[in-house]
């Protein structure tokens, strides 16, 4: 038997992989073990919140689940994209307890290039709160910090750490979920794949940024979900960071990027957006410049017309954006 510990990384289709395995928990020679609805993220949450006994109880539950199947050819898959953020002593406890099962452990993770990761993670955080330029620096992936502890544990335990390049366009079938199944030796059928992708275009993010700038009140989780789904209907170019914004960050973490490139076996170099890309943002505040076409889309969505002199203000745009998550409310200019 082999324990496949899938640790992400974030923004590499982990949710799609987890939801696929949740819907089909046994396939081929693999079975999916989880603590939560579709993953085991509560391990990190409980540890972070100081609930050490609850964390240890969760680990014990996973260990028991592994022991319930004696098939020597079975893969036991555990997945949580939050485990790279688990502190070193938490990682040590988790891996040591899993090793007590006597099974070989494969720690596996997809690795995304730094700029595309930052663009995607920035978008994810903007869905929850207002961001600034410093937040771009804070979403750098920190490869060594996240994965170095797992490598150290490989020196004393029967485990391997495998890094897989996150390059969907180069994968067979162009599907990360099916690539995951292939890599662990249990192919996943196309009809079993569950896709989970609510990426927003840059015009949609512009409306969201304006809303965050003008409205202090935080929405409920369900309201945020409704707003994102409505904004996802607005098509347009993807968010791109201009080289002026990311070059200093890449220079600062050059040794960290090289550390991962050595393990991954491929270059993590990207071509950041430059002057010839009109959609690229040089500063987060550039998102506050809402294009007239975007304003027109918003007005059509909420069913209003603008009869006053001048363009709608940021506050007015924020008010209309808020209407996207409150369908029952009367809309007016």
mmCIF file of C-alpha atoms in Angstrom, residues 24-175:
data_model
loop_
_atom_site.group_PDB
_atom_site.id
_atom_site.type_symbol
_atom_site.label_atom_id
_atom_site.label_comp_id
_atom_site.label_asym_id
_atom_site.label_seq_id
_atom_site.Cartn_x
_atom_site.Cartn_y
_atom_site.Cartn_z
ATOM 1 C CA UNK A 24 -15.803 8.965 -6.892
ATOM 2 C CA UNK A 25 -13.931 8.003 -3.689
ATOM 3 C CA UNK A 26 -12.813 4.625 -5.097
ATOM 4 C CA UNK A 27 -11.433 4.305 -8.602
ATOM 5 C CA UNK A 28 -8.816 2.007 -10.077
ATOM 6 C CA UNK A 29 -6.420 1.056 -7.291
ATOM 7 C CA UNK A 30 -7.018 4.223 -5.250
ATOM 8 C CA UNK A 31 -9.343 5.344 -2.481
ATOM 9 C CA UNK A 32 -9.842 8.860 -1.150
ATOM 10 C CA UNK A 33 -9.656 9.559 2.588
ATOM 11 C CA UNK A 34 -10.794 12.926 3.949
ATOM 12 C CA UNK A 35 -11.711 14.640 7.196
ATOM 13 C CA UNK A 36 -13.944 17.366 5.792
ATOM 14 C CA UNK A 37 -16.564 17.791 3.091
ATOM 15 C CA UNK A 38 -14.105 17.432 0.218
ATOM 16 C CA UNK A 39 -10.591 17.621 1.726
ATOM 17 C CA UNK A 40 -8.588 17.593 4.975
ATOM 18 C CA UNK A 41 -7.973 21.324 5.342
ATOM 19 C CA UNK A 42 -9.150 21.213 8.962
ATOM 20 C CA UNK A 43 -5.736 19.792 9.899
ATOM 21 C CA UNK A 44 -4.115 23.154 9.194
ATOM 22 C CA UNK A 45 -7.070 25.142 10.542
ATOM 23 C CA UNK A 46 -7.075 23.353 13.888
ATOM 24 C CA UNK A 47 -3.306 23.605 14.268
ATOM 25 C CA UNK A 48 -3.333 27.304 13.372
ATOM 26 C CA UNK A 49 -6.105 27.953 15.895
ATOM 27 C CA UNK A 50 -4.160 26.275 18.687
ATOM 28 C CA UNK A 51 -6.412 23.189 18.822
ATOM 29 C CA UNK A 52 -3.545 20.712 19.060
ATOM 30 C CA UNK A 53 -5.632 17.848 20.465
ATOM 31 C CA UNK A 54 -8.216 18.278 17.703
ATOM 32 C CA UNK A 55 -5.399 18.307 15.149
ATOM 33 C CA UNK A 56 -3.948 15.096 16.581
ATOM 34 C CA UNK A 57 -7.409 13.520 16.620
ATOM 35 C CA UNK A 58 -7.760 14.298 12.918
ATOM 36 C CA UNK A 59 -4.387 12.713 12.156
ATOM 37 C CA UNK A 60 -5.411 9.617 14.129
ATOM 38 C CA UNK A 61 -8.623 9.408 12.123
ATOM 39 C CA UNK A 62 -6.649 9.386 8.871
ATOM 40 C CA UNK A 63 -4.288 6.722 10.211
ATOM 41 C CA UNK A 64 -7.253 4.524 11.195
ATOM 42 C CA UNK A 65 -8.780 4.952 7.743
ATOM 43 C CA UNK A 66 -5.553 3.793 6.112
ATOM 44 C CA UNK A 67 -5.546 0.688 8.298
ATOM 45 C CA UNK A 68 -9.083 -0.270 7.335
ATOM 46 C CA UNK A 69 -8.025 -1.488 3.883
ATOM 47 C CA UNK A 70 -5.427 -4.238 3.736
ATOM 48 C CA UNK A 71 -5.180 -4.407 -0.065
ATOM 49 C CA UNK A 72 -1.404 -4.202 -0.752
ATOM 50 C CA UNK A 73 -2.001 -2.613 -4.161
ATOM 51 C CA UNK A 74 -4.203 0.200 -2.869
ATOM 52 C CA UNK A 75 -3.295 3.896 -2.914
ATOM 53 C CA UNK A 76 -4.701 5.857 0.013
ATOM 54 C CA UNK A 77 -5.047 9.472 -1.137
ATOM 55 C CA UNK A 78 -5.161 12.367 1.351
ATOM 56 C CA UNK A 79 -5.453 15.921 0.016
ATOM 57 C CA UNK A 80 -5.126 19.418 1.471
ATOM 58 C CA UNK A 81 -3.647 22.428 -0.304
ATOM 59 C CA UNK A 82 -3.214 24.088 3.112
ATOM 60 C CA UNK A 83 -0.673 21.573 4.423
ATOM 61 C CA UNK A 84 2.318 23.515 3.008
ATOM 62 C CA UNK A 85 1.425 26.241 5.534
ATOM 63 C CA UNK A 86 1.502 23.786 8.447
ATOM 64 C CA UNK A 87 4.386 24.615 10.863
ATOM 65 C CA UNK A 88 7.359 22.253 10.973
ATOM 66 C CA UNK A 89 6.374 20.440 14.166
ATOM 67 C CA UNK A 90 2.877 19.871 12.748
ATOM 68 C CA UNK A 91 4.347 18.418 9.544
ATOM 69 C CA UNK A 92 6.661 16.209 11.607
ATOM 70 C CA UNK A 93 3.772 14.880 13.698
ATOM 71 C CA UNK A 94 1.563 14.217 10.660
ATOM 72 C CA UNK A 95 4.233 12.382 8.658
ATOM 73 C CA UNK A 96 5.543 10.428 11.645
ATOM 74 C CA UNK A 97 2.060 9.148 12.473
ATOM 75 C CA UNK A 98 1.325 8.235 8.857
ATOM 76 C CA UNK A 99 4.672 6.406 8.703
ATOM 77 C CA UNK A 100 3.598 4.242 11.662
ATOM 78 C CA UNK A 101 1.171 2.508 9.281
ATOM 79 C CA UNK A 102 4.191 0.910 7.628
ATOM 80 C CA UNK A 103 3.158 2.254 4.236
ATOM 81 C CA UNK A 104 5.370 4.118 1.811
ATOM 82 C CA UNK A 105 4.444 7.807 1.635
ATOM 83 C CA UNK A 106 4.456 9.857 -1.560
ATOM 84 C CA UNK A 107 4.175 13.587 -0.853
ATOM 85 C CA UNK A 108 3.068 15.150 -4.145
ATOM 86 C CA UNK A 109 2.395 18.703 -5.250
ATOM 87 C CA UNK A 110 1.901 20.672 -8.421
ATOM 88 C CA UNK A 111 4.108 23.749 -8.719
ATOM 89 C CA UNK A 112 2.899 26.909 -10.416
ATOM 90 C CA UNK A 113 5.151 29.618 -11.819
ATOM 91 C CA UNK A 114 5.501 32.591 -9.458
ATOM 92 C CA UNK A 115 3.885 35.405 -11.459
ATOM 93 C CA UNK A 116 0.844 33.429 -12.591
ATOM 94 C CA UNK A 117 0.500 32.151 -9.014
ATOM 95 C CA UNK A 118 0.578 35.689 -7.640
ATOM 96 C CA UNK A 119 -1.977 36.888 -10.187
ATOM 97 C CA UNK A 120 -4.328 34.044 -9.318
ATOM 98 C CA UNK A 121 -3.864 34.280 -5.547
ATOM 99 C CA UNK A 122 -4.276 38.064 -5.657
ATOM 100 C CA UNK A 123 -7.611 37.604 -7.410
ATOM 101 C CA UNK A 124 -8.701 35.070 -4.802
ATOM 102 C CA UNK A 125 -7.936 37.452 -1.949
ATOM 103 C CA UNK A 126 -9.596 40.410 -3.664
ATOM 104 C CA UNK A 127 -12.817 38.389 -3.636
ATOM 105 C CA UNK A 128 -12.680 38.672 0.174
ATOM 106 C CA UNK A 129 -11.201 42.113 0.938
ATOM 107 C CA UNK A 130 -9.592 45.290 -0.430
ATOM 108 C CA UNK A 131 -5.942 44.862 -1.432
ATOM 109 C CA UNK A 132 -2.969 47.150 -2.018
ATOM 110 C CA UNK A 133 0.462 46.935 -3.683
ATOM 111 C CA UNK A 134 2.006 45.317 -0.605
ATOM 112 C CA UNK A 135 -0.428 42.429 -0.973
ATOM 113 C CA UNK A 136 1.203 41.513 -4.288
ATOM 114 C CA UNK A 137 4.480 40.940 -2.450
ATOM 115 C CA UNK A 138 2.704 38.929 0.216
ATOM 116 C CA UNK A 139 1.293 36.400 -2.261
ATOM 117 C CA UNK A 140 4.688 35.319 -3.600
ATOM 118 C CA UNK A 141 4.607 31.464 -3.326
ATOM 119 C CA UNK A 142 7.560 30.961 -0.925
ATOM 120 C CA UNK A 143 8.560 27.575 -2.307
ATOM 121 C CA UNK A 144 11.300 26.624 0.156
ATOM 122 C CA UNK A 145 9.333 27.724 3.202
ATOM 123 C CA UNK A 146 6.315 25.659 2.151
ATOM 124 C CA UNK A 147 8.041 22.470 1.029
ATOM 125 C CA UNK A 148 11.448 22.415 2.715
ATOM 126 C CA UNK A 149 10.143 20.737 5.888
ATOM 127 C CA UNK A 150 8.720 17.839 3.892
ATOM 128 C CA UNK A 151 12.112 17.279 2.268
ATOM 129 C CA UNK A 152 13.832 17.219 5.662
ATOM 130 C CA UNK A 153 11.409 14.552 6.875
ATOM 131 C CA UNK A 154 12.303 12.440 3.828
ATOM 132 C CA UNK A 155 15.779 12.052 5.318
ATOM 133 C CA UNK A 156 14.457 10.005 8.252
ATOM 134 C CA UNK A 157 11.161 8.478 7.032
ATOM 135 C CA UNK A 158 10.221 6.212 4.123
ATOM 136 C CA UNK A 159 8.780 8.967 1.983
ATOM 137 C CA UNK A 160 9.455 10.795 -1.239
ATOM 138 C CA UNK A 161 8.607 14.362 -2.233
ATOM 139 C CA UNK A 162 7.516 14.815 -5.846
ATOM 140 C CA UNK A 163 7.151 18.153 -7.608
ATOM 141 C CA UNK A 164 5.007 18.295 -10.734
ATOM 142 C CA UNK A 165 4.950 21.320 -13.090
ATOM 143 C CA UNK A 166 1.528 22.968 -13.310
ATOM 144 C CA UNK A 167 1.281 23.277 -17.082
ATOM 145 C CA UNK A 168 -2.326 22.341 -18.026
ATOM 146 C CA UNK A 169 -1.883 23.105 -21.729
ATOM 147 C CA UNK A 170 0.942 20.568 -21.944
ATOM 148 C CA UNK A 171 -0.895 17.823 -20.033
ATOM 149 C CA UNK A 172 -2.612 14.917 -21.746
ATOM 150 C CA UNK A 173 -6.234 15.921 -22.375
ATOM 151 C CA UNK A 174 -5.334 19.404 -21.026
ATOM 152 C CA UNK A 175 -6.812 18.348 -17.675
#
